[in-house]
Amino acid sequence: MSEEELRKILQDVKKGKITIAQAVEKFKDFSATDLGFAMIDHHRELRTGYPEIIFGSGKTPEQMCCIVELMMKKGNNILATRCSREQFAAVKQICKEACYHEVAGIISIKQKEVEQTKTYIAVITAGTSDIGVAEEAAVTAEFFGNKVKRIYDVGVAGIHRLFKRLPEIRGARVCVVIAGMEGALPSVVGGLVSKPVIAVPTSIGYGANFQGLSALLGMLTSCANGVAVVNINNGFGAGYMASMINKL
Amino acid sequence: MSEEELRKILQDVKKGKITIAQAVEKFKDFSATDLGFAMIDHHRELRTGYPEIIFGSGKTPEQMCCIVELMMKKGNNILATRCSREQFAAVKQICKEACYHEVAGIISIKQKEVEQTKTYIAVITAGTSDIGVAEEAAVTAEFFGNKVKRIYDVGVAGIHRLFKRLPEIRGARVCVVIAGMEGALPSVVGGLVSKPVIAVPTSIGYGANFQGLSALLGMLTSCANGVAVVNINNGFGAGYMASMINKL
Amino acid sequence: MSEEELRKILQDVKKGKITIAQAVEKFKDFSATDLGFAMIDHHRELRTGYPEIIFGSGKTPEQMCCIVELMMKKGNNILATRCSREQFAAVKQICKEACYHEVAGIISIKQKEVEQTKTYIAVITAGTSDIGVAEEAAVTAEFFGNKVKRIYDVGVAGIHRLFKRLPEIRGARVCVVIAGMEGALPSVVGGLVSKPVIAVPTSIGYGANFQGLSALLGMLTSCANGVAVVNINNGFGAGYMASMINKL
Amino acid sequence: MSEEELRKILQDVKKGKITIAQAVEKFKDFSATDLGFAMIDHHRELRTGYPEIIFGSGKTPEQMCCIVELMMKKGNNILATRCSREQFAAVKQICKEACYHEVAGIISIKQKEVEQTKTYIAVITAGTSDIGVAEEAAVTAEFFGNKVKRIYDVGVAGIHRLFKRLPEIRGARVCVVIAGMEGALPSVVGGLVSKPVIAVPTSIGYGANFQGLSALLGMLTSCANGVAVVNINNGFGAGYMASMINKL
Amino acid sequence: MSEEELRKILQDVKKGKITIAQAVEKFKDFSATDLGFAMIDHHRELRTGYPEIIFGSGKTPEQMCCIVELMMKKGNNILATRCSREQFAAVKQICKEACYHEVAGIISIKQKEVEQTKTYIAVITAGTSDIGVAEEAAVTAEFFGNKVKRIYDVGVAGIHRLFKRLPEIRGARVCVVIAGMEGALPSVVGGLVSKPVIAVPTSIGYGANFQGLSALLGMLTSCANGVAVVNINNGFGAGYMASMINKL
Amino acid sequence: MSEEELRKILQDVKKGKITIAQAVEKFKDFSATDLGFAMIDHHRELRTGYPEIIFGSGKTPEQMCCIVELMMKKGNNILATRCSREQFAAVKQICKEACYHEVAGIISIKQKEVEQTKTYIAVITAGTSDIGVAEEAAVTAEFFGNKVKRIYDVGVAGIHRLFKRLPEIRGARVCVVIAGMEGALPSVVGGLVSKPVIAVPTSIGYGANFQGLSALLGMLTSCANGVAVVNINNGFGAGYMASMINKL
Amino acid sequence: MSEEELRKILQDVKKGKITIAQAVEKFKDFSATDLGFAMIDHHRELRTGYPEIIFGSGKTPEQMCCIVELMMKKGNNILATRCSREQFAAVKQICKEACYHEVAGIISIKQKEVEQTKTYIAVITAGTSDIGVAEEAAVTAEFFGNKVKRIYDVGVAGIHRLFKRLPEIRGARVCVVIAGMEGALPSVVGGLVSKPVIAVPTSIGYGANFQGLSALLGMLTSCANGVAVVNINNGFGAGYMASMINKL
Amino acid sequence: MSEEELRKILQDVKKGKITIAQAVEKFKDFSATDLGFAMIDHHRELRTGYPEIIFGSGKTPEQMCCIVELMMKKGNNILATRCSREQFAAVKQICKEACYHEVAGIISIKQKEVEQTKTYIAVITAGTSDIGVAEEAAVTAEFFGNKVKRIYDVGVAGIHRLFKRLPEIRGARVCVVIAGMEGALPSVVGGLVSKPVIAVPTSIGYGANFQGLSALLGMLTSCANGVAVVNINNGFGAGYMASMINKL
């Protein structure tokens, strides 16, 4: 909005050519169509009422409680990832409603209802060691109101296990596929379904695994289409992304 | 399906207890609910009528023609990525309808109509050097019947350019964000929209860029939620994934 | 063999206690049982009559001819890998029997018959781009007298293709599995067969493939048992190893 | 198997043209020759009676016991790798027959006899620090019924040690060669024997060893033929692969 | 200074053409203009009165005290980075004036006044987890006499937070920008200000972050001009560099 | 600026409580103190009159001309880096004033005078092979109006060369130090001067140099204080940063 | 030695043409001039009387004692590197003469005198944190009978410290130069002396140091001639190599 | 040298206590014993008469000639590495005495005699492809006046070849060992000789060789003592270092 445009509006207001309400509208128009930056504010407001997210890793129980208390006042639901049992014990003291999802390492606090989706997200793992990351994805997605179907331990070294669960996998609106080691499962799933696949490499493995690098590179270079990748062990990010897609 | 079950059905057919049509149904039931593997066939059939994809890179013009001819007989639409002008010249000779999207390096052949989406995909680049990859994504998405809005050269070093285009970006159902160098744009876009972001690192840059590694790592470790990543320069993969999501 | 032992034998010879033939035997015994190093010689002799191998890459046509001529005099069969059409043209001039396996990039010269195996090696590729490496493996194995079954383009992104060929794969005594990109195929094959799998990563792919690194790491961290890996694009090495195993 | 073929068989059964037994055969034929997928089942059945493998690392003693109990019911032999003395103590409580191979870190439970091979596997190490990985390989191979000859501490820096053991090495049907640091031993052994060599890099070393990377790369780029590589420290994988080859 | 020149001066002294004081001056002149190496001494002297720096990491409390005592005798101010509470407790015992900046992990001892700058340094972080590194930078800069403005938790995933603080950022003479994960903040700040930006990657993050590598590469390949980078987590180095620039 | 504040201003204008000019001022106040985002515009305006930068690498001569023509209309000075002689020939045709700095690979076009600095920047190289990058830095800095002193080929392997030039180096307000191979020069210079050092790693070297990685890591881990690093071969970035600092 | 040659000698012995002593000589001649392998034995014998080396890292005190006892029986001197105080306490119990060099982490046992060199080795470090590695080198060299001059903390960031010690450095027959961080010191020393320089990178540093990688790469790409490098932190290796050279 | 000392000398000169010649001596003494820096000059002078080295790579024939002409005036011998036939042709025009060592890629010009060593350097390669690097080392060493024995193609995959040459290898005063691929040869040689070994990794190989990285890491982590490493393909550096040691 140039100074000329600003002066024009003000003069019109002064001369009574337009009402104040009309002027306000004009400002809104500008912000929405020309400037963009006002959108920032809109956006922030839209966010009010949204769940709050805490990354628990490395925070003391006291710090956790402090943050949770602050957030609870806004009346929103709260999700804290990478939390220990100790952190939960502290939070439970100040908030009776707090739940602990042990395998996922997640603390959740529900202060208001979330609308549930009709369609579901399939959360699939190659091995049993990947279940911690899978639960982080699954609990995150459920927290945002998604139905989730867990399909665990169906890795490619015994591929008949995967085929037995194919109908369930194909029924999903979006798949989260979690694997360590060579990270081959998302490629196989991506070739069997026609839905978006969010691939999560895990650091499960040793040696040439290099803390998840082998699975990460494998997923990024997948020969199947419709596969996109999040960070190593990032179950939360996959659950969040899948929720975004499932709610479209 | 065990041998017992198989014998039971055959005996029922023989004895007239069930009709042949009923028996066929039973086989289908098994395949769909217990075995999974029959789904493979179903899936393959579903694919009939789907577009065919060719990865042009490294193929001689003769090889290209040979593949295209084979595919044209099925009557499907054809998309060939990473194609040179020489490859196109050869294909054009055997197929008048072939189009060449030069910046994208794509040859497309339309043999039947594709239904168009109402919602659109935003394809966004940080710099002008990323446009080749962006066009690969955009043309791919359009080929699958998606509306696409191109928003180019809005990188973070001059962030007002991005804000000017924010309303268009926020209007999209899914965003493809393409950047080289430090690959920061998907993080910023991810923080400004509430739609899924498919991030594409490009190999634009030099030195510590290491052929796109810096952008790739940057996008994988993005501090924004709702961002998933495809391979370096993989415009096609991003366009395919975005199309899958947009059509849900 | 200590000096004492040596003197003892010599004295026995001198005194006629043992014949010269017996003395020679004693030397052989020593070398075979105590010292080991004599085995080196034995081994070298055993090698006489063995095929000769040339690594063609980087050699001029003249150098190739020079080496081939030298080797032909020994009367052995000759295999030259990574050879260009130019190198072959030169070799053909000095040796009528030379054959060129174009896709494999191999020149072979047969000067004597090789016994053929009854069992076969399955050479399997994920994509069509991997066929060059596969042919290097297959032609190498055939050159050593192995039967080979080629099973190409059965990658994990369309896994029904693999299943159609399963009986052939399971009939092999050893499998060579070749894949680029994420290199997932050896894991899947390893889970479906109970024979040794030699995995060959290829540099097919781009971006996060890093010239075959993604496939290499994927194969090394394979979740299937009975899989061992050779160097990127090393079709010759895989064919050689498979031949060794097949001939046991 | 198309629907047409299915209907044809059913009608023949109904009309009495073929017996039920003949129909069942026809189904088997299809599965074995055309479809492949039925092989999956066959395969699974074949596996019944096979040993069960547990990867102990990261499992609590309770989890170990739980899994072992489940597996024991099938009556199979059980092998658990990467196990601590604590895990063994717990397992011993529920299973008297459990043995602990301390250096290998393996728990084994024998519930039925395994046929022993006539030929043997040579398990060779460069240094004394590699013996842990070597024992994992040796105990695994023995568990599967292979004879094993241990040849330890014959690394290339004192190559006369290797030569003293050459006859034993050459007598093996397959060699497992284990080395850390520069990982040179498999190349030397590969040049001295004409049997397959399974190379195992270990993480023994420091600095530019990078947790086994130097040995891994060295083995992958070995100048000797007939060498294939498994993951860093993967003694189990090498033992399994060697057993597969030894039993051909 | 050549031997001729040396002889000339000595002869002039001998002959009384120049006084000894003049001769000494000549030596000084030479050292300053021709030789350079004398500058080393000058420089060292200039340093007298400068603060002393200790890198605390890995030193025992006793070693710390020993070094501090030695340094205190020179009468200079002392700054010790990467110090634990235990190290501070020990130092406090021998020096009452010692202060501990806990978040920064810095012990400072002031023995004489430092002149304060009029202009200020902005120390900016992307997240709250980066504050430890930021405080190391800020306390270092303050210790050298700079005014510092702390602007924390304004990362790119919620870019409105950054804009709210823009006037303060633009008021600075030099900016220190600290970020982990994808390290995008320096690029954005570099595009919004026209002052030098010192970028500090932190090891905050996990997985593909690779202990700060992703942020480091991102900052080195920044698309914004006027950005230079120090080592991962090197808050002290950034504070020192910023101080140097601010005091020009 | 909230809607309430907006309405208040408009009403005051309408009621004549404040003049339009006063209202305009109020808007400006808001933008400068509360909102930040308006600063974006201010900033953009400030930039008017600033030089324009083109990254020449990969652009055709036609594209270069097209961009240059557009930019010339604004009347600003133009700097194009990484330009070939061919690109210059094309640009020269449409712009007589264009100069080519061959060693730097820079085209510059001066359309108006730039104020010259009193203080100078020292541009220092380790070897003669680094001079291309050094000239990119030096010409860039000169283009922005800085005095530059070139001190080339004073690398650490013959350190007396460096000492001979020390007085010139110490006279600079900021140093740009350029080195390939082990990149040790910035550490040595950083230890000898008390001015900021901008270090530029170059890709000069081979083998373990890994295209400049060794120099890059060396500079980032420099034991000297007051050193910050830009991307490999990024002479332009160093010249820009040094100019920013020199003009403070 | 061919069988023919062997028979010839035996027949000559039998016929009395040569004495047994002459025959033995002939065998020796063969081994020394033609075969080489006999040299292995010679060499091994030469080694008798040589010091014994133990790599202490990862060995229990009991294992240490066990090895030391075995070695003591041969009457040689013993050097054990990477040893803890606990390991020493145990060894001391069984061997009064054992000495502990704490900073070096070395246990030495002297059972016979070693001849002392006239020339000395200079062991030089960049910082005080490198002294542990330096002492490992120095004590190793002294143990082998070399005179050693320690020149510590003369890193390039304060290069006047190095110059003060130059005469001592130049007096050495060979230099061991130890540095972490950017590893620049060997380049500078290599440029100032005309003696061989053994460079030892240390893992001192953090962040982009990557556990010594930066120093390692820096030293390998040194611009000075006459510099060769050993593994990260490998003080023993450097001391051993320097001793070999000093004793030539 | 403190100011006091300087004044003292000057006063002694003035008073006639010492002659000017004595004073000059005192200055020399100081420089040699106390100051060090004067050594720089001494050193430089010592270098007069030394050969001159040119790194030819990347220089135009004209640049080569220009440098050679300059150097020839000093009357020293000249060695230029990494030179093409074209560069030599140009140099030959201006200097009749120039020789070209084609395999080594070296141009040498002899202007005065060099004293020859009695002892020799063994230059050893694993394969024939390493000979280029080996010749660079050998010709360099010969240029400096060393006797050189070439022992090529004795790699570890056929270790009997090495043993045949052992006596020659053991006769050397220092060994240069050159290998690509897994780089195992220096470890084996290091275990067989008791002389210093300079290891040179080459970039011979492909795939997991990563341009010589596998050989480099292998040599750095060698299990043999008395091995130090130079940069990948750095034949010149190895020849230079070996010459330094051989001439001690």
PDB file of N, CA, C and O in Angstrom, chain B residues 4-29:
ATOM      1  N   GLU B   4      -7.786 -77.821   2.120  1.00  0.00           N
ATOM      2  CA  GLU B   4      -9.106 -78.248   2.628  1.00  0.00           C
ATOM      3  C   GLU B   4     -10.208 -77.333   2.087  1.00  0.00           C
ATOM      4  O   GLU B   4     -11.231 -77.779   1.572  1.00  0.00           O
ATOM      5  N   GLU B   5      -9.962 -76.041   2.246  1.00  0.00           N
ATOM      6  CA  GLU B   5     -10.954 -75.080   1.770  1.00  0.00           C
ATOM      7  C   GLU B   5     -11.208 -75.226   0.267  1.00  0.00           C
ATOM      8  O   GLU B   5     -12.345 -75.160  -0.207  1.00  0.00           O
ATOM      9  N   LEU B   6     -10.127 -75.417  -0.451  1.00  0.00           N
ATOM     10  CA  LEU B   6     -10.238 -75.584  -1.898  1.00  0.00           C
ATOM     11  C   LEU B   6     -11.082 -76.803  -2.243  1.00  0.00           C
ATOM     12  O   LEU B   6     -12.028 -76.738  -3.055  1.00  0.00           O
ATOM     13  N   ARG B   7     -10.774 -77.945  -1.602  1.00  0.00           N
ATOM     14  CA  ARG B   7     -11.539 -79.171  -1.858  1.00  0.00           C
ATOM     15  C   ARG B   7     -13.022 -78.985  -1.533  1.00  0.00           C
ATOM     16  O   ARG B   7     -13.902 -79.428  -2.258  1.00  0.00           O
ATOM     17  N   LYS B   8     -13.276 -78.310  -0.422  1.00  0.00           N
ATOM     18  CA  LYS B   8     -14.662 -78.082   0.012  1.00  0.00           C
ATOM     19  C   LYS B   8     -15.447 -77.354  -1.092  1.00  0.00           C
ATOM     20  O   LYS B   8     -16.567 -77.747  -1.448  1.00  0.00           O
ATOM     21  N   ILE B   9     -14.852 -76.294  -1.622  1.00  0.00           N
ATOM     22  CA  ILE B   9     -15.536 -75.533  -2.667  1.00  0.00           C
ATOM     23  C   ILE B   9     -15.778 -76.415  -3.900  1.00  0.00           C
ATOM     24  O   ILE B   9     -16.881 -76.434  -4.463  1.00  0.00           O
ATOM     25  N   LEU B  10     -14.738 -77.128  -4.301  1.00  0.00           N
ATOM     26  CA  LEU B  10     -14.880 -77.971  -5.497  1.00  0.00           C
ATOM     27  C   LEU B  10     -15.972 -79.026  -5.307  1.00  0.00           C
ATOM     28  O   LEU B  10     -16.778 -79.285  -6.219  1.00  0.00           O
ATOM     29  N   GLN B  11     -16.015 -79.606  -4.139  1.00  0.00           N
ATOM     30  CA  GLN B  11     -17.053 -80.615  -3.866  1.00  0.00           C
ATOM     31  C   GLN B  11     -18.453 -80.009  -3.891  1.00  0.00           C
ATOM     32  O   GLN B  11     -19.396 -80.589  -4.436  1.00  0.00           O
ATOM     33  N   ASP B  12     -18.562 -78.837  -3.309  1.00  0.00           N
ATOM     34  CA  ASP B  12     -19.856 -78.154  -3.339  1.00  0.00           C
ATOM     35  C   ASP B  12     -20.292 -77.866  -4.768  1.00  0.00           C
ATOM     36  O   ASP B  12     -21.474 -77.986  -5.113  1.00  0.00           O
ATOM     37  N   VAL B  13     -19.332 -77.477  -5.604  1.00  0.00           N
ATOM     38  CA  VAL B  13     -19.639 -77.244  -7.027  1.00  0.00           C
ATOM     39  C   VAL B  13     -20.096 -78.540  -7.669  1.00  0.00           C
ATOM     40  O   VAL B  13     -21.124 -78.586  -8.355  1.00  0.00           O
ATOM     41  N   LYS B  14     -19.332 -79.593  -7.427  1.00  0.00           N
ATOM     42  CA  LYS B  14     -19.659 -80.899  -8.029  1.00  0.00           C
ATOM     43  C   LYS B  14     -21.049 -81.374  -7.635  1.00  0.00           C
ATOM     44  O   LYS B  14     -21.840 -81.819  -8.472  1.00  0.00           O
ATOM     45  N   LYS B  15     -21.343 -81.198  -6.339  1.00  0.00           N
ATOM     46  CA  LYS B  15     -22.627 -81.674  -5.817  1.00  0.00           C
ATOM     47  C   LYS B  15     -23.765 -80.712  -6.127  1.00  0.00           C
ATOM     48  O   LYS B  15     -24.907 -80.961  -5.753  1.00  0.00           O
ATOM     49  N   GLY B  16     -23.435 -79.593  -6.764  1.00  0.00           N
ATOM     50  CA  GLY B  16     -24.485 -78.634  -7.082  1.00  0.00           C
ATOM     51  C   GLY B  16     -24.933 -77.824  -5.893  1.00  0.00           C
ATOM     52  O   GLY B  16     -25.927 -77.108  -5.949  1.00  0.00           O
ATOM     53  N   LYS B  17     -24.242 -77.908  -4.775  1.00  0.00           N
ATOM     54  CA  LYS B  17     -24.620 -77.115  -3.595  1.00  0.00           C
ATOM     55  C   LYS B  17     -24.471 -75.627  -3.851  1.00  0.00           C
ATOM     56  O   LYS B  17     -25.178 -74.808  -3.278  1.00  0.00           O
ATOM     57  N   ILE B  18     -23.480 -75.269  -4.647  1.00  0.00           N
ATOM     58  CA  ILE B  18     -23.306 -73.864  -5.005  1.00  0.00           C
ATOM     59  C   ILE B  18     -23.120 -73.768  -6.517  1.00  0.00           C
ATOM     60  O   ILE B  18     -22.644 -74.711  -7.163  1.00  0.00           O
ATOM     61  N   THR B  19     -23.533 -72.632  -7.082  1.00  0.00           N
ATOM     62  CA  THR B  19     -23.353 -72.427  -8.520  1.00  0.00           C
ATOM     63  C   THR B  19     -21.902 -72.046  -8.808  1.00  0.00           C
ATOM     64  O   THR B  19     -21.145 -71.696  -7.893  1.00  0.00           O
ATOM     65  N   ILE B  20     -21.577 -72.118 -10.052  1.00  0.00           N
ATOM     66  CA  ILE B  20     -20.210 -71.701 -10.440  1.00  0.00           C
ATOM     67  C   ILE B  20     -19.980 -70.237 -10.110  1.00  0.00           C
ATOM     68  O   ILE B  20     -18.916 -69.845  -9.616  1.00  0.00           O
ATOM     69  N   ALA B  21     -20.985 -69.412 -10.356  1.00  0.00           N
ATOM     70  CA  ALA B  21     -20.850 -67.985 -10.033  1.00  0.00           C
ATOM     71  C   ALA B  21     -20.557 -67.788  -8.549  1.00  0.00           C
ATOM     72  O   ALA B  21     -19.686 -66.969  -8.159  1.00  0.00           O
ATOM     73  N   GLN B  22     -21.278 -68.548  -7.721  1.00  0.00           N
ATOM     74  CA  GLN B  22     -21.033 -68.452  -6.279  1.00  0.00           C
ATOM     75  C   GLN B  22     -19.603 -68.891  -5.924  1.00  0.00           C
ATOM     76  O   GLN B  22     -18.946 -68.301  -5.065  1.00  0.00           O
ATOM     77  N   ALA B  23     -19.163 -69.942  -6.602  1.00  0.00           N
ATOM     78  CA  ALA B  23     -17.796 -70.422  -6.345  1.00  0.00           C
ATOM     79  C   ALA B  23     -16.767 -69.349  -6.694  1.00  0.00           C
ATOM     80  O   ALA B  23     -15.828 -69.079  -5.947  1.00  0.00           O
ATOM     81  N   VAL B  24     -16.981 -68.729  -7.862  1.00  0.00           N
ATOM     82  CA  VAL B  24     -16.061 -67.654  -8.266  1.00  0.00           C
ATOM     83  C   VAL B  24     -16.027 -66.557  -7.198  1.00  0.00           C
ATOM     84  O   VAL B  24     -14.968 -66.056  -6.827  1.00  0.00           O
ATOM     85  N   GLU B  25     -17.215 -66.198  -6.718  1.00  0.00           N
ATOM     86  CA  GLU B  25     -17.288 -65.185  -5.667  1.00  0.00           C
ATOM     87  C   GLU B  25     -16.447 -65.582  -4.457  1.00  0.00           C
ATOM     88  O   GLU B  25     -15.710 -64.769  -3.882  1.00  0.00           O
ATOM     89  N   LYS B  26     -16.589 -66.857  -4.070  1.00  0.00           N
ATOM     90  CA  LYS B  26     -15.845 -67.342  -2.911  1.00  0.00           C
ATOM     91  C   LYS B  26     -14.337 -67.163  -3.110  1.00  0.00           C
ATOM     92  O   LYS B  26     -13.618 -66.776  -2.196  1.00  0.00           O
ATOM     93  N   PHE B  27     -13.880 -67.484  -4.324  1.00  0.00           N
ATOM     94  CA  PHE B  27     -12.449 -67.281  -4.601  1.00  0.00           C
ATOM     95  C   PHE B  27     -12.056 -65.820  -4.418  1.00  0.00           C
ATOM     96  O   PHE B  27     -11.011 -65.501  -3.861  1.00  0.00           O
ATOM     97  N   LYS B  28     -12.947 -64.947  -4.920  1.00  0.00           N
ATOM     98  CA  LYS B  28     -12.658 -63.520  -4.785  1.00  0.00           C
ATOM     99  C   LYS B  28     -12.603 -63.116  -3.322  1.00  0.00           C
ATOM    100  O   LYS B  28     -11.748 -62.336  -2.910  1.00  0.00           O
ATOM    101  N   ASP B  29     -13.546 -63.636  -2.551  1.00  0.00           N
ATOM    102  CA  ASP B  29     -13.560 -63.310  -1.127  1.00  0.00           C
ATOM    103  C   ASP B  29     -12.242 -63.687  -0.470  1.00  0.00           C
ATOM    104  O   ASP B  29     -11.646 -62.889   0.259  1.00  0.00           O
TER     105      ASP B  29
END
